[in-house]
PDB file of C-alpha atoms in Angstrom:
ATOM      1  CA  UNK A 257       0.000   0.000   0.000  1.00 41.00           C
ATOM      2  CA  UNK A 258       1.149   3.493  -0.829  1.00 54.00           C
ATOM      3  CA  UNK A 259       2.024   5.680   2.163  1.00 55.00           C
ATOM      4  CA  UNK A 260       3.101   9.286   2.459  1.00 63.00           C
ATOM      5  CA  UNK A 261       4.420  11.494   5.222  1.00 70.00           C
ATOM      6  CA  UNK A 262       2.181  14.282   6.575  1.00 69.00           C
ATOM      7  CA  UNK A 263       4.969  16.724   5.648  1.00 76.00           C
ATOM      8  CA  UNK A 264       4.941  15.846   1.934  1.00 83.00           C
ATOM      9  CA  UNK A 265       3.245  18.349  -0.377  1.00 91.00           C
ATOM     10  CA  UNK A 266       0.521  16.758  -2.486  1.00 93.00           C
ATOM     11  CA  UNK A 267      -0.982  18.285  -5.616  1.00 94.00           C
ATOM     12  CA  UNK A 268      -4.169  16.917  -7.143  1.00 92.00           C
ATOM     13  CA  UNK A 269      -4.346  17.722 -10.876  1.00 92.00           C
ATOM     14  CA  UNK A 270      -7.834  19.028 -11.778  1.00 89.00           C
ATOM     15  CA  UNK A 271      -9.652  17.683 -14.813  1.00 86.00           C
ATOM     16  CA  UNK A 272      -8.985  14.443 -16.680  1.00 89.00           C
ATOM     17  CA  UNK A 273      -5.500  13.210 -17.562  1.00 93.00           C
ATOM     18  CA  UNK A 274      -4.737  10.782 -20.377  1.00 95.00           C
ATOM     19  CA  UNK A 275      -3.975   7.587 -18.452  1.00 95.00           C
ATOM     20  CA  UNK A 276      -1.852   6.326 -21.347  1.00 96.00           C
ATOM     21  CA  UNK A 277       0.801   8.773 -20.154  1.00 97.00           C
ATOM     22  CA  UNK A 278       3.684   7.160 -18.335  1.00 97.00           C
ATOM     23  CA  UNK A 279       6.324   8.829 -16.179  1.00 97.00           C
ATOM     24  CA  UNK A 280       7.764  11.096 -18.894  1.00 97.00           C
ATOM     25  CA  UNK A 281       4.336  12.302 -20.064  1.00 97.00           C
ATOM     26  CA  UNK A 282       3.181  13.031 -16.514  1.00 97.00           C
ATOM     27  CA  UNK A 283       6.462  14.851 -15.801  1.00 97.00           C
ATOM     28  CA  UNK A 284       5.718  17.043 -18.833  1.00 97.00           C
ATOM     29  CA  UNK A 285       2.313  17.924 -17.373  1.00 96.00           C
ATOM     30  CA  UNK A 286       3.934  18.869 -14.065  1.00 96.00           C
ATOM     31  CA  UNK A 287       6.800  20.832 -15.626  1.00 96.00           C
ATOM     32  CA  UNK A 288       5.016  22.635 -18.469  1.00 95.00           C
ATOM     33  CA  UNK A 289       1.351  22.893 -17.451  1.00 92.00           C
ATOM     34  CA  UNK A 290       1.815  23.364 -13.695  1.00 92.00           C
ATOM     35  CA  UNK A 291       5.278  24.960 -13.966  1.00 93.00           C
ATOM     36  CA  UNK A 292       6.537  22.873 -11.044  1.00 94.00           C
ATOM     37  CA  UNK A 293       9.588  20.681 -10.619  1.00 95.00           C
ATOM     38  CA  UNK A 294       8.710  16.969 -10.974  1.00 95.00           C
ATOM     39  CA  UNK A 295      12.012  15.920  -9.321  1.00 94.00           C
ATOM     40  CA  UNK A 296      10.984  17.356  -5.954  1.00 91.00           C
ATOM     41  CA  UNK A 297       9.772  15.807  -2.702  1.00 86.00           C
ATOM     42  CA  UNK A 298       6.210  16.258  -3.871  1.00 91.00           C
ATOM     43  CA  UNK A 299       3.381  13.932  -4.941  1.00 95.00           C
ATOM     44  CA  UNK A 300       1.298  14.657  -8.049  1.00 96.00           C
ATOM     45  CA  UNK A 301      -2.080  12.882  -8.310  1.00 95.00           C
ATOM     46  CA  UNK A 302      -3.801  12.401 -11.699  1.00 95.00           C
ATOM     47  CA  UNK A 303      -7.201  10.927 -12.608  1.00 92.00           C
ATOM     48  CA  UNK A 304      -8.431   9.512 -15.923  1.00 91.00           C
ATOM     49  CA  UNK A 305     -11.387  10.626 -18.024  1.00 91.00           C
ATOM     50  CA  UNK A 306     -13.587   7.745 -16.842  1.00 90.00           C
ATOM     51  CA  UNK A 307     -12.653   8.626 -13.222  1.00 88.00           C
ATOM     52  CA  UNK A 308     -12.029   5.031 -12.178  1.00 91.00           C
ATOM     53  CA  UNK A 309      -8.220   5.199 -12.396  1.00 93.00           C
ATOM     54  CA  UNK A 310      -5.644   7.404 -10.741  1.00 93.00           C
ATOM     55  CA  UNK A 311      -1.872   7.702 -10.883  1.00 96.00           C
ATOM     56  CA  UNK A 312       0.502   9.221  -8.364  1.00 96.00           C
ATOM     57  CA  UNK A 313       3.869  10.477  -9.579  1.00 96.00           C
ATOM     58  CA  UNK A 314       6.559  10.509  -6.895  1.00 94.00           C
ATOM     59  CA  UNK A 315      10.279  11.336  -7.009  1.00 93.00           C
ATOM     60  CA  UNK A 316      12.420   9.233  -4.697  1.00 89.00           C
ATOM     61  CA  UNK A 317      16.170   9.927  -4.350  1.00 86.00           C
ATOM     62  CA  UNK A 318      17.336   8.632  -7.730  1.00 89.00           C
ATOM     63  CA  UNK A 319      14.195   7.946  -9.766  1.00 93.00           C
ATOM     64  CA  UNK A 320      10.442   8.107 -10.118  1.00 95.00           C
ATOM     65  CA  UNK A 321       7.718   5.919  -8.661  1.00 95.00           C
ATOM     66  CA  UNK A 322       4.427   5.697 -10.530  1.00 96.00           C
ATOM     67  CA  UNK A 323       1.616   4.405  -8.311  1.00 94.00           C
ATOM     68  CA  UNK A 324      -1.590   3.283 -10.048  1.00 94.00           C
ATOM     69  CA  UNK A 325      -5.053   2.535  -8.684  1.00 92.00           C
ATOM     70  CA  UNK A 326      -8.068   1.231 -10.601  1.00 92.00           C
ATOM     71  CA  UNK A 327     -11.491   0.986  -9.008  1.00 90.00           C
ATOM     72  CA  UNK A 328     -13.403  -2.155  -9.911  1.00 89.00           C
ATOM     73  CA  UNK A 329     -16.713  -0.430  -9.072  1.00 87.00           C
ATOM     74  CA  UNK A 330     -17.651   3.225  -8.815  1.00 84.00           C
ATOM     75  CA  UNK A 331     -15.780   6.381  -9.720  1.00 83.00           C
ATOM     76  CA  UNK A 332     -13.780   9.165  -8.169  1.00 81.00           C
ATOM     77  CA  UNK A 333     -15.635  12.485  -8.289  1.00 72.00           C
ATOM     78  CA  UNK A 334     -12.791  14.639  -9.541  1.00 79.00           C
ATOM     79  CA  UNK A 335     -12.630  18.443  -9.741  1.00 77.00           C
ATOM     80  CA  UNK A 336     -12.790  19.948 -13.224  1.00 76.00           C
ATOM     81  CA  UNK A 337     -10.651  22.810 -14.502  1.00 70.00           C
ATOM     82  CA  UNK A 338     -12.248  26.074 -13.434  1.00 68.00           C
ATOM     83  CA  UNK A 339     -10.927  29.639 -13.453  1.00 58.00           C
ATOM     84  CA  UNK A 340      -7.528  28.523 -14.765  1.00 67.00           C
ATOM     85  CA  UNK A 341      -7.006  26.468 -11.609  1.00 78.00           C
ATOM     86  CA  UNK A 342      -5.139  23.444 -12.912  1.00 85.00           C
ATOM     87  CA  UNK A 343      -4.451  21.900  -9.514  1.00 90.00           C
ATOM     88  CA  UNK A 344      -5.300  21.983  -5.817  1.00 89.00           C
ATOM     89  CA  UNK A 345      -3.284  21.052  -2.753  1.00 91.00           C
ATOM     90  CA  UNK A 346      -4.528  18.244  -0.535  1.00 90.00           C
ATOM     91  CA  UNK A 347      -3.273  16.804   2.737  1.00 88.00           C
ATOM     92  CA  UNK A 348      -1.739  13.371   3.277  1.00 87.00           C
ATOM     93  CA  UNK A 349      -4.887  12.457   5.197  1.00 84.00           C
ATOM     94  CA  UNK A 350      -7.068  13.382   2.217  1.00 85.00           C
ATOM     95  CA  UNK A 351      -4.843  11.356  -0.122  1.00 84.00           C
ATOM     96  CA  UNK A 352      -5.033   8.352   2.183  1.00 81.00           C
ATOM     97  CA  UNK A 353      -8.813   8.716   2.374  1.00 79.00           C
ATOM     98  CA  UNK A 354      -8.970   8.854  -1.410  1.00 78.00           C
ATOM     99  CA  UNK A 355      -6.821   5.736  -1.834  1.00 76.00           C
ATOM    100  CA  UNK A 356      -8.371   3.460   0.802  1.00 73.00           C
ATOM    101  CA  UNK A 357     -11.963   4.588   1.203  1.00 61.00           C
ATOM    102  CA  UNK A 358     -14.579   1.950   0.488  1.00 53.00           C
ATOM    103  CA  UNK A 359     -17.203   4.502  -0.502  1.00 54.00           C
ATOM    104  CA  UNK A 360     -18.445   4.323  -4.045  1.00 45.00           C
ATOM    105  CA  UNK A 361     -18.167   8.035  -4.877  1.00 45.00           C
ATOM    106  CA  UNK A 362     -15.644  10.565  -3.658  1.00 45.00           C
ATOM    107  CA  UNK A 363     -16.928  14.108  -3.207  1.00 49.00           C
ATOM    108  CA  UNK A 364     -14.946  17.089  -4.477  1.00 45.00           C
ATOM    109  CA  UNK A 365     -15.478  19.115  -1.302  1.00 48.00           C
ATOM    110  CA  UNK A 366     -13.373  16.589   0.619  1.00 50.00           C
ATOM    111  CA  UNK A 367     -10.397  17.788  -1.448  1.00 52.00           C
ATOM    112  CA  UNK A 368     -10.905  21.533  -1.082  1.00 50.00           C
ATOM    113  CA  UNK A 369      -7.943  22.933   0.784  1.00 45.00           C
TER     114      UNK A 369
END
């Protein structure tokens, strides 16, 4: 199971992401769209168009980890892109809730910082 420290910054990418993207493609999103450094002690969380898959991009000392979760039933309710807000910050607790919750739908307001 994926774990993160409460001190780690976590960015949830708003709107759908092409889940065919691997590490390099997701790094491009972080670097060029968000204008952030992908090789930082930071987690970037992406969700697919059908909202049943998510990926977490994580830098670790000398390389990237790409964590992947697919729901067998239900969907994540993911924030869309509004007012040029491409991402929102969430806490480690919110990320853990997102990854392990047994609820069928995940409400956007739980992610509002």
